[in-house]
Amino acid sequence: MKVNVLILGDIVGSPGRTIIKNKLKSFMEKEEIHFCIANGENAAAGAGITDQITKELFSYGVDVITMGDHVWDKKEKVHVLEIHKNIIRPLNYSPYAIGKGFVVVTSKLGHPIGVINLLGRVFMKPIDCPFRGVEKILGVLSNETPMIFVDMHAEATSEKIAMGLFLDGKVSAVVGTHTHVMTADEKILPKGTAYITDIGMTGPHESILGRKSDCVLKAIMTQMPTRFEVAENDVRINGVKIVVDSQTGRAENITRIEVKEAS
């Protein structure tokens, strides 16, 4: 059986949440989506997530929320990560950190689907090795399901590509998040893993990575601390639709998707 999985790029602030509220369910019905993963690390005013926002995103049709380097930005982090079983933080944080780095959730078709969240190390704050971390957990997950999706939240293109090749044939897909700009290198790798370097941003695209351009330019030009406010215009959903064989876990197709606010 073919399973259609939708993975959404970083949801940024209220504009990103609003377009998910208004557009996601109808899009999922039209595209016959059976499972939806979304990166929510920027969902609360551009940094972190709250309990209320987590509940909202699940009510809009998201099945699993992944995070990233902003996972600890809100004071509610302990409550959110401990109470909601379908929100995960990067696996390669310290084993003493709260939360978990992977989850298995049942799709609308009744199939178990594994989701792993990883955080890159190149140009990022110090963290445990994502390659060794994911290698250890694959044995556990592969016993539960052949369909495994990896959100590689990382800055460096090379590190994301390396992870894709490292996991080729071991997982259904490796998708990059964090840089907020969708890349055009979607492909099925030689051993059957879908890959894309970055799935883009669900939020305001008339901006610098979702923030008001004048705020970011001021920070760049003056080198002074500046509050980065979330922008408001040209809101879009970015992501990918991946078709996977439920028996083998191999990806058969990956397609970039974009839904505009006015469409």
PDB file of C-alpha atoms in Angstrom:
ATOM      1  CA  MET A   1       0.000   0.000   0.000  1.00  0.00           C
ATOM      2  CA  LYS A   2       1.147   3.537  -0.748  1.00  0.00           C
ATOM      3  CA  VAL A   3       1.277   5.977   2.158  1.00  0.00           C
ATOM      4  CA  ASN A   4       1.277   9.730   1.467  1.00  0.00           C
ATOM      5  CA  VAL A   5       3.249  11.707   4.028  1.00  0.00           C
ATOM      6  CA  LEU A   6       3.332  15.515   4.199  1.00  0.00           C
ATOM      7  CA  ILE A   7       6.260  17.228   5.950  1.00  0.00           C
ATOM      8  CA  LEU A   8       5.984  20.967   6.601  1.00  0.00           C
ATOM      9  CA  GLY A   9       8.872  23.420   6.815  1.00  0.00           C
ATOM     10  CA  ASP A  10       9.491  25.487   9.969  1.00  0.00           C
ATOM     11  CA  ILE A  11       6.253  27.124  11.128  1.00  0.00           C
ATOM     12  CA  VAL A  12       7.060  30.763  11.970  1.00  0.00           C
ATOM     13  CA  GLY A  13       4.896  32.688  14.419  1.00  0.00           C
ATOM     14  CA  SER A  14       1.236  33.588  14.178  1.00  0.00           C
ATOM     15  CA  PRO A  15       1.239  33.949  10.348  1.00  0.00           C
ATOM     16  CA  GLY A  16       2.551  30.394   9.958  1.00  0.00           C
ATOM     17  CA  ARG A  17       0.026  28.995  12.413  1.00  0.00           C
ATOM     18  CA  THR A  18      -2.850  30.883  10.788  1.00  0.00           C
ATOM     19  CA  ILE A  19      -2.193  29.553   7.298  1.00  0.00           C
ATOM     20  CA  ILE A  20      -1.941  26.039   8.737  1.00  0.00           C
ATOM     21  CA  LYS A  21      -5.316  26.583  10.404  1.00  0.00           C
ATOM     22  CA  ASN A  22      -6.918  27.890   7.216  1.00  0.00           C
ATOM     23  CA  LYS A  23      -5.322  25.708   4.550  1.00  0.00           C
ATOM     24  CA  LEU A  24      -3.903  22.462   5.917  1.00  0.00           C
ATOM     25  CA  LYS A  25      -6.944  20.215   6.223  1.00  0.00           C
ATOM     26  CA  SER A  26      -8.331  21.055   2.779  1.00  0.00           C
ATOM     27  CA  PHE A  27      -4.896  20.536   1.220  1.00  0.00           C
ATOM     28  CA  MET A  28      -4.510  17.192   2.964  1.00  0.00           C
ATOM     29  CA  GLU A  29      -7.903  16.068   1.712  1.00  0.00           C
ATOM     30  CA  LYS A  30      -7.114  17.136  -1.846  1.00  0.00           C
ATOM     31  CA  GLU A  31      -3.711  15.391  -1.840  1.00  0.00           C
ATOM     32  CA  GLU A  32      -4.969  12.341   0.118  1.00  0.00           C
ATOM     33  CA  ILE A  33      -2.394  12.841   2.869  1.00  0.00           C
ATOM     34  CA  HIS A  34      -2.299  10.032   5.440  1.00  0.00           C
ATOM     35  CA  PHE A  35       0.244  11.493   7.868  1.00  0.00           C
ATOM     36  CA  CYS A  36       1.585  14.984   8.592  1.00  0.00           C
ATOM     37  CA  ILE A  37       4.847  16.033  10.258  1.00  0.00           C
ATOM     38  CA  ALA A  38       5.664  19.691  10.957  1.00  0.00           C
ATOM     39  CA  ASN A  39       8.677  21.481  12.393  1.00  0.00           C
ATOM     40  CA  GLY A  40       7.345  23.752  15.142  1.00  0.00           C
ATOM     41  CA  GLU A  41      10.474  25.198  16.728  1.00  0.00           C
ATOM     42  CA  ASN A  42       9.637  28.744  15.564  1.00  0.00           C
ATOM     43  CA  ALA A  43       5.876  28.524  16.117  1.00  0.00           C
ATOM     44  CA  ALA A  44       5.700  30.791  19.191  1.00  0.00           C
ATOM     45  CA  ALA A  45       6.580  34.333  18.075  1.00  0.00           C
ATOM     46  CA  GLY A  46       9.447  32.937  16.015  1.00  0.00           C
ATOM     47  CA  ALA A  47      11.248  31.014  18.768  1.00  0.00           C
ATOM     48  CA  GLY A  48      10.096  27.928  20.654  1.00  0.00           C
ATOM     49  CA  ILE A  49       6.629  26.502  21.248  1.00  0.00           C
ATOM     50  CA  THR A  50       3.971  26.620  23.966  1.00  0.00           C
ATOM     51  CA  ASP A  51       1.390  24.187  25.292  1.00  0.00           C
ATOM     52  CA  GLN A  52      -1.496  26.058  23.645  1.00  0.00           C
ATOM     53  CA  ILE A  53       0.238  26.246  20.269  1.00  0.00           C
ATOM     54  CA  THR A  54       1.070  22.546  20.432  1.00  0.00           C
ATOM     55  CA  LYS A  55      -2.611  21.743  20.974  1.00  0.00           C
ATOM     56  CA  GLU A  56      -3.586  24.062  18.120  1.00  0.00           C
ATOM     57  CA  LEU A  57      -1.218  22.460  15.618  1.00  0.00           C
ATOM     58  CA  PHE A  58      -2.448  18.975  16.480  1.00  0.00           C
ATOM     59  CA  SER A  59      -6.061  20.145  16.071  1.00  0.00           C
ATOM     60  CA  TYR A  60      -5.249  21.524  12.595  1.00  0.00           C
ATOM     61  CA  GLY A  61      -4.155  18.083  11.354  1.00  0.00           C
ATOM     62  CA  VAL A  62      -0.471  17.777  12.309  1.00  0.00           C
ATOM     63  CA  ASP A  63       0.371  14.291  13.648  1.00  0.00           C
ATOM     64  CA  VAL A  64       3.946  14.852  14.883  1.00  0.00           C
ATOM     65  CA  ILE A  65       5.800  18.067  15.763  1.00  0.00           C
ATOM     66  CA  THR A  66       9.593  18.161  15.487  1.00  0.00           C
ATOM     67  CA  MET A  67      11.796  20.850  17.006  1.00  0.00           C
ATOM     68  CA  GLY A  68      15.362  22.170  16.737  1.00  0.00           C
ATOM     69  CA  ASP A  69      17.834  24.518  18.404  1.00  0.00           C
ATOM     70  CA  HIS A  70      15.016  26.759  19.728  1.00  0.00           C
ATOM     71  CA  VAL A  71      13.369  23.926  21.636  1.00  0.00           C
ATOM     72  CA  TRP A  72      14.336  25.429  25.026  1.00  0.00           C
ATOM     73  CA  ASP A  73      13.316  29.027  24.261  1.00  0.00           C
ATOM     74  CA  LYS A  74       9.990  29.056  26.136  1.00  0.00           C
ATOM     75  CA  LYS A  75       9.596  28.531  29.875  1.00  0.00           C
ATOM     76  CA  GLU A  76       6.859  25.952  29.155  1.00  0.00           C
ATOM     77  CA  LYS A  77       9.349  23.593  27.530  1.00  0.00           C
ATOM     78  CA  VAL A  78       9.275  21.019  30.338  1.00  0.00           C
ATOM     79  CA  HIS A  79       5.492  20.817  30.344  1.00  0.00           C
ATOM     80  CA  VAL A  80       5.181  20.643  26.560  1.00  0.00           C
ATOM     81  CA  LEU A  81       7.798  17.933  26.043  1.00  0.00           C
ATOM     82  CA  GLU A  82       6.587  15.782  28.928  1.00  0.00           C
ATOM     83  CA  ILE A  83       2.828  16.073  28.420  1.00  0.00           C
ATOM     84  CA  HIS A  84       2.499  15.790  24.634  1.00  0.00           C
ATOM     85  CA  LYS A  85       3.731  12.400  23.417  1.00  0.00           C
ATOM     86  CA  ASN A  86       3.769  13.404  19.724  1.00  0.00           C
ATOM     87  CA  ILE A  87       6.195  16.314  20.021  1.00  0.00           C
ATOM     88  CA  ILE A  88       9.905  15.448  19.879  1.00  0.00           C
ATOM     89  CA  ARG A  89      13.156  17.349  20.356  1.00  0.00           C
ATOM     90  CA  PRO A  90      16.489  16.548  18.672  1.00  0.00           C
ATOM     91  CA  LEU A  91      17.629  13.043  19.576  1.00  0.00           C
ATOM     92  CA  ASN A  92      21.264  14.049  20.007  1.00  0.00           C
ATOM     93  CA  TYR A  93      20.737  16.386  22.944  1.00  0.00           C
ATOM     94  CA  SER A  94      22.134  15.036  26.187  1.00  0.00           C
ATOM     95  CA  PRO A  95      20.423  11.819  27.376  1.00  0.00           C
ATOM     96  CA  TYR A  96      19.735  13.767  30.592  1.00  0.00           C
ATOM     97  CA  ALA A  97      17.631  16.357  28.726  1.00  0.00           C
ATOM     98  CA  ILE A  98      13.861  16.259  29.037  1.00  0.00           C
ATOM     99  CA  GLY A  99      11.767  14.926  26.169  1.00  0.00           C
ATOM    100  CA  LYS A 100      12.522  12.327  23.545  1.00  0.00           C
ATOM    101  CA  GLY A 101      14.090  12.323  20.090  1.00  0.00           C
ATOM    102  CA  PHE A 102      11.852   9.873  18.260  1.00  0.00           C
ATOM    103  CA  VAL A 103       8.291   8.593  18.273  1.00  0.00           C
ATOM    104  CA  VAL A 104       6.117   6.012  16.502  1.00  0.00           C
ATOM    105  CA  VAL A 105       2.597   7.146  15.603  1.00  0.00           C
ATOM    106  CA  THR A 106      -0.184   5.390  13.684  1.00  0.00           C
ATOM    107  CA  SER A 107      -1.221   6.901  10.342  1.00  0.00           C
ATOM    108  CA  LYS A 108      -4.786   7.374   9.139  1.00  0.00           C
ATOM    109  CA  LEU A 109      -4.396   4.071   7.261  1.00  0.00           C
ATOM    110  CA  GLY A 110      -3.411   2.253  10.431  1.00  0.00           C
ATOM    111  CA  HIS A 111       0.310   1.914   9.691  1.00  0.00           C
ATOM    112  CA  PRO A 112       2.942   2.742  12.346  1.00  0.00           C
ATOM    113  CA  ILE A 113       5.268   5.550  11.246  1.00  0.00           C
ATOM    114  CA  GLY A 114       8.522   6.447  12.965  1.00  0.00           C
ATOM    115  CA  VAL A 115       9.780  10.030  13.181  1.00  0.00           C
ATOM    116  CA  ILE A 116      13.280  11.025  14.311  1.00  0.00           C
ATOM    117  CA  ASN A 117      14.491  14.570  15.030  1.00  0.00           C
ATOM    118  CA  LEU A 118      18.216  15.360  14.704  1.00  0.00           C
ATOM    119  CA  LEU A 119      20.267  18.534  15.178  1.00  0.00           C
ATOM    120  CA  GLY A 120      23.367  19.358  13.167  1.00  0.00           C
ATOM    121  CA  ARG A 121      26.724  20.383  14.639  1.00  0.00           C
ATOM    122  CA  VAL A 122      28.338  22.462  11.871  1.00  0.00           C
ATOM    123  CA  PHE A 123      27.930  26.208  12.648  1.00  0.00           C
ATOM    124  CA  MET A 124      25.662  25.245  15.563  1.00  0.00           C
ATOM    125  CA  LYS A 125      26.068  25.099  19.345  1.00  0.00           C
ATOM    126  CA  PRO A 126      27.910  22.034  20.723  1.00  0.00           C
ATOM    127  CA  ILE A 127      25.790  18.865  20.799  1.00  0.00           C
ATOM    128  CA  ASP A 128      26.247  15.103  20.642  1.00  0.00           C
ATOM    129  CA  CYS A 129      26.928  13.458  17.269  1.00  0.00           C
ATOM    130  CA  PRO A 130      23.719  13.066  15.241  1.00  0.00           C
ATOM    131  CA  PHE A 131      25.206  10.240  13.159  1.00  0.00           C
ATOM    132  CA  ARG A 132      26.052   8.023  16.109  1.00  0.00           C
ATOM    133  CA  GLY A 133      22.786   8.961  17.813  1.00  0.00           C
ATOM    134  CA  VAL A 134      20.543   7.969  14.926  1.00  0.00           C
ATOM    135  CA  GLU A 135      22.544   4.801  14.268  1.00  0.00           C
ATOM    136  CA  LYS A 136      21.863   3.592  17.818  1.00  0.00           C
ATOM    137  CA  ILE A 137      18.117   4.189  17.635  1.00  0.00           C
ATOM    138  CA  LEU A 138      17.470   2.716  14.169  1.00  0.00           C
ATOM    139  CA  GLY A 139      17.637  -0.839  15.467  1.00  0.00           C
ATOM    140  CA  VAL A 140      14.807  -0.086  17.873  1.00  0.00           C
ATOM    141  CA  LEU A 141      12.606   1.730  15.364  1.00  0.00           C
ATOM    142  CA  SER A 142      13.149  -0.665  12.460  1.00  0.00           C
ATOM    143  CA  ASN A 143      11.628  -3.448  14.595  1.00  0.00           C
ATOM    144  CA  GLU A 144       8.436  -1.424  14.895  1.00  0.00           C
ATOM    145  CA  THR A 145       8.021  -0.061  11.364  1.00  0.00           C
ATOM    146  CA  PRO A 146       9.777   0.077   7.985  1.00  0.00           C
ATOM    147  CA  MET A 147       8.564   3.672   7.507  1.00  0.00           C
ATOM    148  CA  ILE A 148      10.903   6.097   9.251  1.00  0.00           C
ATOM    149  CA  PHE A 149      11.191   9.843   8.570  1.00  0.00           C
ATOM    150  CA  VAL A 150      14.085  12.017   9.739  1.00  0.00           C
ATOM    151  CA  ASP A 151      14.009  15.784  10.276  1.00  0.00           C
ATOM    152  CA  MET A 152      17.657  16.883  10.061  1.00  0.00           C
ATOM    153  CA  HIS A 153      17.612  20.375  11.576  1.00  0.00           C
ATOM    154  CA  ALA A 154      20.950  21.823  10.518  1.00  0.00           C
ATOM    155  CA  GLU A 155      22.726  24.879   9.129  1.00  0.00           C
ATOM    156  CA  ALA A 156      25.253  23.309   6.757  1.00  0.00           C
ATOM    157  CA  THR A 157      24.132  21.881   3.419  1.00  0.00           C
ATOM    158  CA  SER A 158      27.049  19.448   3.453  1.00  0.00           C
ATOM    159  CA  GLU A 159      26.022  17.982   6.813  1.00  0.00           C
ATOM    160  CA  LYS A 160      22.453  17.440   5.619  1.00  0.00           C
ATOM    161  CA  ILE A 161      23.631  15.739   2.424  1.00  0.00           C
ATOM    162  CA  ALA A 162      25.984  13.574   4.471  1.00  0.00           C
ATOM    163  CA  MET A 163      23.112  12.471   6.706  1.00  0.00           C
ATOM    164  CA  GLY A 164      20.974  11.640   3.688  1.00  0.00           C
ATOM    165  CA  LEU A 165      23.687   9.404   2.245  1.00  0.00           C
ATOM    166  CA  PHE A 166      24.454   7.889   5.654  1.00  0.00           C
ATOM    167  CA  LEU A 167      20.818   6.859   6.084  1.00  0.00           C
ATOM    168  CA  ASP A 168      20.085   5.898   2.467  1.00  0.00           C
ATOM    169  CA  GLY A 169      18.275   2.562   2.505  1.00  0.00           C
ATOM    170  CA  LYS A 170      17.834   2.699   6.290  1.00  0.00           C
ATOM    171  CA  VAL A 171      14.969   5.206   6.482  1.00  0.00           C
ATOM    172  CA  SER A 172      12.162   6.348   4.192  1.00  0.00           C
ATOM    173  CA  ALA A 173      13.213   9.999   4.060  1.00  0.00           C
ATOM    174  CA  VAL A 174      15.695  12.570   5.311  1.00  0.00           C
ATOM    175  CA  VAL A 175      14.469  16.156   5.046  1.00  0.00           C
ATOM    176  CA  GLY A 176      16.403  19.242   6.067  1.00  0.00           C
ATOM    177  CA  THR A 177      14.963  22.092   8.128  1.00  0.00           C
ATOM    178  CA  HIS A 178      16.304  25.230   9.881  1.00  0.00           C
ATOM    179  CA  THR A 179      17.491  27.463   7.018  1.00  0.00           C
ATOM    180  CA  HIS A 180      13.916  28.455   5.973  1.00  0.00           C
ATOM    181  CA  VAL A 181      14.664  28.492   2.216  1.00  0.00           C
ATOM    182  CA  MET A 182      13.368  25.587   0.139  1.00  0.00           C
ATOM    183  CA  THR A 183      16.022  23.903  -1.984  1.00  0.00           C
ATOM    184  CA  ALA A 184      15.465  22.355  -5.414  1.00  0.00           C
ATOM    185  CA  ASP A 185      17.433  19.129  -4.893  1.00  0.00           C
ATOM    186  CA  GLU A 186      14.633  16.731  -3.985  1.00  0.00           C
ATOM    187  CA  LYS A 187      15.439  13.183  -5.102  1.00  0.00           C
ATOM    188  CA  ILE A 188      15.185   9.500  -4.329  1.00  0.00           C
ATOM    189  CA  LEU A 189      18.644   8.323  -3.305  1.00  0.00           C
ATOM    190  CA  PRO A 190      20.059   5.099  -4.817  1.00  0.00           C
ATOM    191  CA  LYS A 191      18.852   2.804  -2.014  1.00  0.00           C
ATOM    192  CA  GLY A 192      15.329   4.212  -1.803  1.00  0.00           C
ATOM    193  CA  THR A 193      15.458   7.102   0.668  1.00  0.00           C
ATOM    194  CA  ALA A 194      13.766  10.394  -0.256  1.00  0.00           C
ATOM    195  CA  TYR A 195      15.979  13.431   0.334  1.00  0.00           C
ATOM    196  CA  ILE A 196      15.864  17.241   0.199  1.00  0.00           C
ATOM    197  CA  THR A 197      18.329  19.677   1.779  1.00  0.00           C
ATOM    198  CA  ASP A 198      15.673  22.074   3.100  1.00  0.00           C
ATOM    199  CA  ILE A 199      11.886  22.011   2.926  1.00  0.00           C
ATOM    200  CA  GLY A 200      11.539  25.756   3.441  1.00  0.00           C
ATOM    201  CA  MET A 201       9.360  27.816   5.753  1.00  0.00           C
ATOM    202  CA  THR A 202       5.676  27.947   6.623  1.00  0.00           C
ATOM    203  CA  GLY A 203       5.267  31.618   7.354  1.00  0.00           C
ATOM    204  CA  PRO A 204       5.713  35.144   5.935  1.00  0.00           C
ATOM    205  CA  HIS A 205       8.013  35.129   2.898  1.00  0.00           C
ATOM    206  CA  GLU A 206       8.174  38.926   2.519  1.00  0.00           C
ATOM    207  CA  SER A 207      10.859  38.870   5.161  1.00  0.00           C
ATOM    208  CA  ILE A 208      14.339  37.711   6.067  1.00  0.00           C
ATOM    209  CA  LEU A 209      13.724  34.116   7.125  1.00  0.00           C
ATOM    210  CA  GLY A 210      10.327  35.039   8.577  1.00  0.00           C
ATOM    211  CA  ARG A 211      11.428  38.155  10.476  1.00  0.00           C
ATOM    212  CA  LYS A 212      10.776  41.787   9.548  1.00  0.00           C
ATOM    213  CA  SER A 213      13.514  42.823   7.146  1.00  0.00           C
ATOM    214  CA  ASP A 214      14.210  46.203   8.735  1.00  0.00           C
ATOM    215  CA  CYS A 215      14.884  44.570  12.114  1.00  0.00           C
ATOM    216  CA  VAL A 216      17.335  42.080  10.654  1.00  0.00           C
ATOM    217  CA  LEU A 217      19.046  44.722   8.501  1.00  0.00           C
ATOM    218  CA  LYS A 218      19.445  46.970  11.538  1.00  0.00           C
ATOM    219  CA  ALA A 219      21.171  44.161  13.420  1.00  0.00           C
ATOM    220  CA  ILE A 220      23.449  43.401  10.474  1.00  0.00           C
ATOM    221  CA  MET A 221      24.350  47.035   9.821  1.00  0.00           C
ATOM    222  CA  THR A 222      24.804  48.201  13.432  1.00  0.00           C
ATOM    223  CA  GLN A 223      26.020  44.957  15.045  1.00  0.00           C
ATOM    224  CA  MET A 224      23.805  45.885  18.008  1.00  0.00           C
ATOM    225  CA  PRO A 225      21.281  43.635  19.762  1.00  0.00           C
ATOM    226  CA  THR A 226      17.931  43.968  17.996  1.00  0.00           C
ATOM    227  CA  ARG A 227      14.567  42.344  18.587  1.00  0.00           C
ATOM    228  CA  PHE A 228      13.624  40.302  15.526  1.00  0.00           C
ATOM    229  CA  GLU A 229       9.868  40.700  15.046  1.00  0.00           C
ATOM    230  CA  VAL A 230       7.918  38.176  12.974  1.00  0.00           C
ATOM    231  CA  ALA A 231       6.903  39.545   9.563  1.00  0.00           C
ATOM    232  CA  GLU A 232       3.326  39.429   8.262  1.00  0.00           C
ATOM    233  CA  ASN A 233       3.095  39.393   4.466  1.00  0.00           C
ATOM    234  CA  ASP A 234       3.215  36.832   1.637  1.00  0.00           C
ATOM    235  CA  VAL A 235       2.428  33.894   3.896  1.00  0.00           C
ATOM    236  CA  ARG A 236       2.989  30.435   2.402  1.00  0.00           C
ATOM    237  CA  ILE A 237       3.133  26.800   3.402  1.00  0.00           C
ATOM    238  CA  ASN A 238       6.345  25.089   2.275  1.00  0.00           C
ATOM    239  CA  GLY A 239       7.031  21.386   2.500  1.00  0.00           C
ATOM    240  CA  VAL A 240       7.188  18.092   0.676  1.00  0.00           C
ATOM    241  CA  LYS A 241       4.821  15.248  -0.103  1.00  0.00           C
ATOM    242  CA  ILE A 242       6.501  11.843   0.006  1.00  0.00           C
ATOM    243  CA  VAL A 243       4.938   8.610  -1.250  1.00  0.00           C
ATOM    244  CA  VAL A 244       6.204   5.502   0.557  1.00  0.00           C
ATOM    245  CA  ASP A 245       5.617   1.766   0.163  1.00  0.00           C
ATOM    246  CA  SER A 246       4.202   0.598   3.505  1.00  0.00           C
ATOM    247  CA  GLN A 247       5.766  -2.858   3.201  1.00  0.00           C
ATOM    248  CA  THR A 248       9.332  -1.936   2.303  1.00  0.00           C
ATOM    249  CA  GLY A 249       9.524   1.616   3.656  1.00  0.00           C
ATOM    250  CA  ARG A 250      11.136   2.718   0.399  1.00  0.00           C
ATOM    251  CA  ALA A 251      10.176   6.124  -0.969  1.00  0.00           C
ATOM    252  CA  GLU A 252       8.698   6.162  -4.443  1.00  0.00           C
ATOM    253  CA  ASN A 253       8.280   9.892  -4.966  1.00  0.00           C
ATOM    254  CA  ILE A 254       9.083  13.241  -3.351  1.00  0.00           C
ATOM    255  CA  THR A 255       7.411  16.457  -4.475  1.00  0.00           C
ATOM    256  CA  ARG A 256       7.927  20.016  -3.244  1.00  0.00           C
ATOM    257  CA  ILE A 257       4.687  21.740  -2.256  1.00  0.00           C
ATOM    258  CA  GLU A 258       3.783  25.385  -1.773  1.00  0.00           C
ATOM    259  CA  VAL A 259       0.412  26.727  -0.686  1.00  0.00           C
ATOM    260  CA  LYS A 260      -0.108  30.490  -0.743  1.00  0.00           C
ATOM    261  CA  GLU A 261      -2.421  32.376   1.574  1.00  0.00           C
ATOM    262  CA  ALA A 262      -4.516  33.714  -1.301  1.00  0.00           C
ATOM    263  CA  SER A 263      -4.802  30.420  -3.199  1.00  0.00           C
TER     264      SER A 263
END
